[in-house]
Coordinates of C-alpha atoms in Angstrom, one line a residue:
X1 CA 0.0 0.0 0.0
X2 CA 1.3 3.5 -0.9
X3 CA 2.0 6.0 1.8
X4 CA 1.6 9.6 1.6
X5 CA 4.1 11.2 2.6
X6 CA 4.1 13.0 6.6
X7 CA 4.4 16.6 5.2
X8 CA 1.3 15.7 2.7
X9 CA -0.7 14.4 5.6
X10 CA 0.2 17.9 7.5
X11 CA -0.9 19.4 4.6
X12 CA -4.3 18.0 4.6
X13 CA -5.1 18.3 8.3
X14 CA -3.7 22.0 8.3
X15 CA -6.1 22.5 5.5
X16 CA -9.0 21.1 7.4
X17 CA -8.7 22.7 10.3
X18 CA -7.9 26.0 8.6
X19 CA -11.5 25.2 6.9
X20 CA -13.0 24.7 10.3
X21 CA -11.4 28.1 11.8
X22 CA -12.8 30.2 8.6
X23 CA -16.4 29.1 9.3
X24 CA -18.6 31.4 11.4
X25 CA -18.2 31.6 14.8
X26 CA -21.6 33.1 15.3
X27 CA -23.2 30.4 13.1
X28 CA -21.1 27.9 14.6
X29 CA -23.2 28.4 18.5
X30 CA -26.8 28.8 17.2
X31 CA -29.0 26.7 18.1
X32 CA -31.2 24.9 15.1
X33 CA -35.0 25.3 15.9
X34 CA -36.5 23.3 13.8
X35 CA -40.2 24.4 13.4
X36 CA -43.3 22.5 11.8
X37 CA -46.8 23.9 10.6
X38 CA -50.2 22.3 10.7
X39 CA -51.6 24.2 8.4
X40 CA -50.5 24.8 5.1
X41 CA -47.8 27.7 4.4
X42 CA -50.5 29.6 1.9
X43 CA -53.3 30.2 5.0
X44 CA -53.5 33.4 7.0
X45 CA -53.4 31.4 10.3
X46 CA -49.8 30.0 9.2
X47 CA -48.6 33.3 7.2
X48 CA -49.0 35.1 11.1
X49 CA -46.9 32.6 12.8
X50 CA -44.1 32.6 10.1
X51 CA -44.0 36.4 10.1
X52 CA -44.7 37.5 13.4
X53 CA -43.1 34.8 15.8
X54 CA -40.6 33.2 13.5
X55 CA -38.8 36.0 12.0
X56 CA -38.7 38.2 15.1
X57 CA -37.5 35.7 16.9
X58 CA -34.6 34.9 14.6
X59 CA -33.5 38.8 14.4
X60 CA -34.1 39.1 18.4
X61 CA -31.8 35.6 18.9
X62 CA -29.4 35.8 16.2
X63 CA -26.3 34.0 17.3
X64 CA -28.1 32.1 19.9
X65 CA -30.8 30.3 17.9
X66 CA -32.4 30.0 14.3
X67 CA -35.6 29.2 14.3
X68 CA -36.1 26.9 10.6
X69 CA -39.6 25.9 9.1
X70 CA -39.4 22.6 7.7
X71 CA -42.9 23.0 6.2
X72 CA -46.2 21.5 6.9
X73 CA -49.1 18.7 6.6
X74 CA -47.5 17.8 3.4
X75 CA -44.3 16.5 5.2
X76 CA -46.1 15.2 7.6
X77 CA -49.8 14.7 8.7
X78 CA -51.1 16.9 11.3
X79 CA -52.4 14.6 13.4
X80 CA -49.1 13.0 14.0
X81 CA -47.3 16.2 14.6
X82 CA -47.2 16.5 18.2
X83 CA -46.1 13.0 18.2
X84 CA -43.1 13.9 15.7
X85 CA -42.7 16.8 18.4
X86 CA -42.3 14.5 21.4
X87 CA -39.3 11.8 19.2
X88 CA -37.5 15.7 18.9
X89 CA -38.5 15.5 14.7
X90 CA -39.6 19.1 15.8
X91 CA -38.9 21.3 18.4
X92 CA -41.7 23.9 17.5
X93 CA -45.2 22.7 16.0
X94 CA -47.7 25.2 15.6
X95 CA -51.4 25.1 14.7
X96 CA -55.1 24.8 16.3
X97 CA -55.1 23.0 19.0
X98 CA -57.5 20.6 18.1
X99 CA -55.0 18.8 15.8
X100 CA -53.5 17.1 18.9
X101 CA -56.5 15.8 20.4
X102 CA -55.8 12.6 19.5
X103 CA -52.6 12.7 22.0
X104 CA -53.9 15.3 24.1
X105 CA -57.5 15.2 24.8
X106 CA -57.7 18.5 27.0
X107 CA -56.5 20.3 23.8
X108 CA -60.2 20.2 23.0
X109 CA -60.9 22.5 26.1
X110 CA -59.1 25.2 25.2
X111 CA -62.1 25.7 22.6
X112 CA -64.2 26.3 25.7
X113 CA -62.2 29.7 26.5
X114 CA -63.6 32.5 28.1
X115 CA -60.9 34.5 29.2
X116 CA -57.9 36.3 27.2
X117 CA -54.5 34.7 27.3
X118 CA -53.3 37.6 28.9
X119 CA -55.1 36.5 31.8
X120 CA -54.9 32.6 31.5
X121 CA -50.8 33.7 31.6
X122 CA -51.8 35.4 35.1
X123 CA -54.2 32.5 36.4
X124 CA -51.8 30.1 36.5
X125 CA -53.9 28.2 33.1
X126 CA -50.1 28.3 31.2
X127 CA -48.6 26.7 33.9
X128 CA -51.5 24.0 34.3
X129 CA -51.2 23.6 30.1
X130 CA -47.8 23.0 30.2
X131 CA -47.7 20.2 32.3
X132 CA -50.5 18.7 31.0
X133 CA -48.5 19.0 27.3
X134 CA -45.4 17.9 28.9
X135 CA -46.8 14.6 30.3
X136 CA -48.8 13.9 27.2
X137 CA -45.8 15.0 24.7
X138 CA -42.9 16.4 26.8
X139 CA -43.9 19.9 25.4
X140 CA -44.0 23.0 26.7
X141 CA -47.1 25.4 25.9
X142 CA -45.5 28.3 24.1
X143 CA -48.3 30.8 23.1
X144 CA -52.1 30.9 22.2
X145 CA -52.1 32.7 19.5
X146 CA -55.4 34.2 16.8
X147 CA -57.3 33.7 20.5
X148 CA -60.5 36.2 18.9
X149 CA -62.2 34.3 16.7
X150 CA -64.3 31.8 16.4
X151 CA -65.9 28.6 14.3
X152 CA -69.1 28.1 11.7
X153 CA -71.0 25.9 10.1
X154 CA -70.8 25.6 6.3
X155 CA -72.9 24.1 4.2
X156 CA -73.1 22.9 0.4
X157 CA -76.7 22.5 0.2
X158 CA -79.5 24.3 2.7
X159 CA -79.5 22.9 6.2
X160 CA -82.6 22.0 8.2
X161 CA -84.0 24.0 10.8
X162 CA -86.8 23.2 12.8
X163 CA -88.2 25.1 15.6
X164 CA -85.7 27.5 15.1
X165 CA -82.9 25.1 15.8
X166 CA -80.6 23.6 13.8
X167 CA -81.2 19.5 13.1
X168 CA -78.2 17.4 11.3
X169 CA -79.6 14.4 12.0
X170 CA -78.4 11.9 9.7
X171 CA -75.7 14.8 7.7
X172 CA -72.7 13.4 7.1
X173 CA -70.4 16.7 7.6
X174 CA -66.4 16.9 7.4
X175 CA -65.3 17.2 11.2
X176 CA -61.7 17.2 12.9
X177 CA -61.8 16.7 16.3
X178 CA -62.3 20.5 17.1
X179 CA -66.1 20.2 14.6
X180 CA -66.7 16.3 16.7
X181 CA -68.5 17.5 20.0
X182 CA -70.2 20.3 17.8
X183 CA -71.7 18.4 14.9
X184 CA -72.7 15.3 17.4
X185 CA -74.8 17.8 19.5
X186 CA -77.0 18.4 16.4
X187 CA -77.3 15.1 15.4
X188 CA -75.0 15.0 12.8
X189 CA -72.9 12.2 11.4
X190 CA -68.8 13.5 11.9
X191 CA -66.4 12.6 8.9
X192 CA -62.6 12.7 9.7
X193 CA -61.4 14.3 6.4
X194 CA -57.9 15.7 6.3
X195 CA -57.9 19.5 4.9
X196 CA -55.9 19.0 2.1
X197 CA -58.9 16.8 1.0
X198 CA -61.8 18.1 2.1
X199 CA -62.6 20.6 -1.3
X200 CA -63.2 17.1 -3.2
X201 CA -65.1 15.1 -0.4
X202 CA -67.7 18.4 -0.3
X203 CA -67.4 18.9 -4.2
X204 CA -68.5 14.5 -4.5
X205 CA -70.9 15.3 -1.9
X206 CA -69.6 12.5 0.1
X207 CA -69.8 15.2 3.2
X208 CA -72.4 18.2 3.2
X209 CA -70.3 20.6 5.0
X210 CA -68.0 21.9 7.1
X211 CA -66.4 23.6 9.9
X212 CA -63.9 26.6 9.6
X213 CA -62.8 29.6 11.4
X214 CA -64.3 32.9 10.7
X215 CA -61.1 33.3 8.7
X216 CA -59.4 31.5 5.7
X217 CA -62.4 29.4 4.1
X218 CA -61.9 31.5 1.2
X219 CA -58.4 30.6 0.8
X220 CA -58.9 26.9 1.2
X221 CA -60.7 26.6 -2.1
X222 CA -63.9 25.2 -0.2
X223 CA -65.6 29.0 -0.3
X224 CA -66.8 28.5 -3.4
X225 CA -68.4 25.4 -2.8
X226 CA -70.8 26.7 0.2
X227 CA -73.8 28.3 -0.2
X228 CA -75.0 28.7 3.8
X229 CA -73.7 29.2 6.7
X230 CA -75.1 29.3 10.0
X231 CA -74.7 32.0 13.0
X232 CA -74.2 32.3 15.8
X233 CA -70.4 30.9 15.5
X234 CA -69.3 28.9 18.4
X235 CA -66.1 27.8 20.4
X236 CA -62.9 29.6 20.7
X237 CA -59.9 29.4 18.3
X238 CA -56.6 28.5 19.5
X239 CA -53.3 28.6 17.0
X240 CA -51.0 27.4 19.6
X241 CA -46.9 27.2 20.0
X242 CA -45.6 24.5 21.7
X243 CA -41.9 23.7 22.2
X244 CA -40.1 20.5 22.6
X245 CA -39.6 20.1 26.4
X246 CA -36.4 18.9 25.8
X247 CA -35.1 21.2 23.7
X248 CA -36.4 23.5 25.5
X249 CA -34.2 22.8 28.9
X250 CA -31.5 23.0 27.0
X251 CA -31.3 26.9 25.9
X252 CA -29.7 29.3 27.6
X253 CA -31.7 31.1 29.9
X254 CA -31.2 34.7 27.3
X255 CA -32.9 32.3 24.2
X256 CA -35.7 31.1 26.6
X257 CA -36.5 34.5 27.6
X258 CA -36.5 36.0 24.0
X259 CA -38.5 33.6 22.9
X260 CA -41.2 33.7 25.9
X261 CA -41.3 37.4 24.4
X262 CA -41.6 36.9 21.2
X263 CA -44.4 34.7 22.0
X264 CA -46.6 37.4 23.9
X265 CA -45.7 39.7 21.5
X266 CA -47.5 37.2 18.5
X267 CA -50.5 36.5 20.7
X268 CA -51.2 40.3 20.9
X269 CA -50.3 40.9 17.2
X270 CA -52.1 38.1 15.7
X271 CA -55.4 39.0 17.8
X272 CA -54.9 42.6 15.8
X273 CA -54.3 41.5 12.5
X274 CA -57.0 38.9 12.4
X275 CA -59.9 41.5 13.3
X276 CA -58.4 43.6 10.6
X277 CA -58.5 40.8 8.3
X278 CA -62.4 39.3 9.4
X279 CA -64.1 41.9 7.4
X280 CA -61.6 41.1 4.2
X281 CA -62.7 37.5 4.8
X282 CA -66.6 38.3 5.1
X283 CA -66.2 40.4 1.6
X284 CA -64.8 38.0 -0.1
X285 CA -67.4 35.2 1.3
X286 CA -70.2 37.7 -0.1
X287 CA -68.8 37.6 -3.4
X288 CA -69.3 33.7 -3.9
X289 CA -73.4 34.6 -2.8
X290 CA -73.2 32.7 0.6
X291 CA -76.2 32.9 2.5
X292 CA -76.4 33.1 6.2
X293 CA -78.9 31.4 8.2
X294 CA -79.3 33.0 11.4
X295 CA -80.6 31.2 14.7
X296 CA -82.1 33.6 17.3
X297 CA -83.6 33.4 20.4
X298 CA -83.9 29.9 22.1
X299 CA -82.9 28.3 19.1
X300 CA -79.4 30.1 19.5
X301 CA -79.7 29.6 22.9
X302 CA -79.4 25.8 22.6
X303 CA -77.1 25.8 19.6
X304 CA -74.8 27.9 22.1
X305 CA -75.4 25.5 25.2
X306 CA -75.1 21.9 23.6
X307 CA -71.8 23.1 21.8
X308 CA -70.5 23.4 25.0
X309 CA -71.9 21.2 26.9
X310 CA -70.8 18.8 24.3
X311 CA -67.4 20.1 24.5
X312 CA -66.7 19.6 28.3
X313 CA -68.2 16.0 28.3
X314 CA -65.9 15.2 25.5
X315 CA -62.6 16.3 27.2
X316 CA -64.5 14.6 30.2
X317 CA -64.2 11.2 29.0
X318 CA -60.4 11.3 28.8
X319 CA -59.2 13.9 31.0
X320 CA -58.8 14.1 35.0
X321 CA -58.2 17.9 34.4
X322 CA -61.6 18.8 33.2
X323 CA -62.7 20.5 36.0
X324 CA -59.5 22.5 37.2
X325 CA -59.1 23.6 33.4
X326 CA -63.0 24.6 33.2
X327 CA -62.5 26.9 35.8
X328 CA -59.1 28.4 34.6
X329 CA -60.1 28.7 31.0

């Protein structure tokens, strides 16, 4: 076997580490963040988190961490995110909170809100979240972000109401967990549907409708397909942030407190944007001749009441929190 000669060998390690001295110091100690949306990168909902957590965060943290989005449900499914979360796949995963429910059933309570997050961070509800995330997934909850809106009905053909209230008996309707409690309460028949497929499952009629946020049914494609919807909306939203325990216990205590920041600073800036952009979404909803049916009196009354009572008895049956979280949330 030939040898290379002891100066050539020099050679090559000097060169190497001369290669390794050149790099980037500052790069060198950031942290990688690796960050994963629910939703797809095209929505509103996931448009805020990218631009109003993600980037300040980078420019406030630069040369202790970089947060990096690795994309969304078309990586991986959203209902296996916060499991992807928990083997360190991600550190961040963002989106509503009833995506999880599957692995944590009390996300579903946090649809039962009342109170602003501002408050929940003062009642001690954050800390009571975060442990229940970190035993479910060993995550901590981040931020509750788009907190002022809430859900309707959609429907592709009209939907029956009698005695002023609404009656799905027998409907088959596309329902993520969040939609479950709500559509069961009316009688209706709850199809899990992923997003990404929902505009042909309503389109083939194989489902009759839907539920969405006030916001981004326009942007889904699925707009066009409706031609009711129903008020009064129900249940809170909840575009949450939560961090890989882990990775979290490993920043410095500087990155942990920018990004606790960063994070109040989105819940109050989303909460702005979105009731700037909820009479956009309602112009554009009027343009594709949706009409609303509107439940009043003790019709509303009951479509209000067995939402929720639906709710609670859902996170119930798999939850000892139930009744500590009622009253915090």
């Amino acid at each position: 076997m030939k040898k290379f000669p002891a100066s050539a060998a020099a050679a090559v390690i000097a060169a190497a580490i001369s290669a390794l001295a050149s790099a980037s110091p500052v790069s060198a100690a950031e942290v990688r963040i690796k960050a994963y949306s629910s939703m797809a990168k095209n929505l509103i909902y996931t448009k805020v988190f990218l631009d109003h957590f993600i980037t300040p965060a980078n420019a406030a943290g630069k040369g202790l961490f970089k947060i990096a989005f690795l994309g969304g449900p078309e990586i991986t499914p959203a209902r296996k995110s916060a499991q992807a979360l928990k083997r360190g796949v991600f550190d961040i995963v963002y989106g509503p909170a009833g995506y999880y429910a599957g692995d944590v059933p009390e996300s579903l309570a946090l649809h039962g809100r009342t109170l602003d997050p501002a408050t929940l961070r003062k009642n001690g509800a954050y800390e009571l979240l975060s442990k229940i995330w970190a035993e479910r997934v060993d995550a901590r909850f981040m931020a509750w972000g788009i907190s002022n809106l809430s859900y309707n009905l959609f429907f592709t053909e009209e939907p029956k109401v009698t005695n002023g209230r609404l009656d799905l008996t027998g409907v088959k309707m596309r329902a993520s967990p969040t939609y479950k409690p709500r559509v069961e309460s009316l009688g209706g028949i709850p199809v899990r549907i992923p997003a990404p497929e929902m505009y042909t499952a309503l389109k083939s009629g194989i489902v009759k409708g839907t539920g969405w946020p006030e916001i981004g049914i326009a942007a889904t494609g699925v707009g066009k397909l409706m031609k009711y919807k129903v008020e009064p909306s129900f249940y809170a939203t909840n575009h949450i942030i939560i961090f890989n325990q882990t990775t979290w216990s490993k920043l410095p205590k500087k990155a942990q407190d920018i990004l606790t920041k960063v994070a109040m600073d989105y819940e109050a800036k989303s909460v702005e944007i979105m009731n700037k952009v909820r009479a956009e979404e309602n112009a554009k909803l009027a343009t594709f001749g949706i009409k609303t049916i509107k439940l009043t009196g003790a019709g509303a009354a009951h479509f209000t009441k067995s939402g929720n009572d639906a709710l609670w008895e859902t996170v119930a049956k798999r939850s000892k929190y139930t009744k500590e979280l009622r009253v915090l949330l």
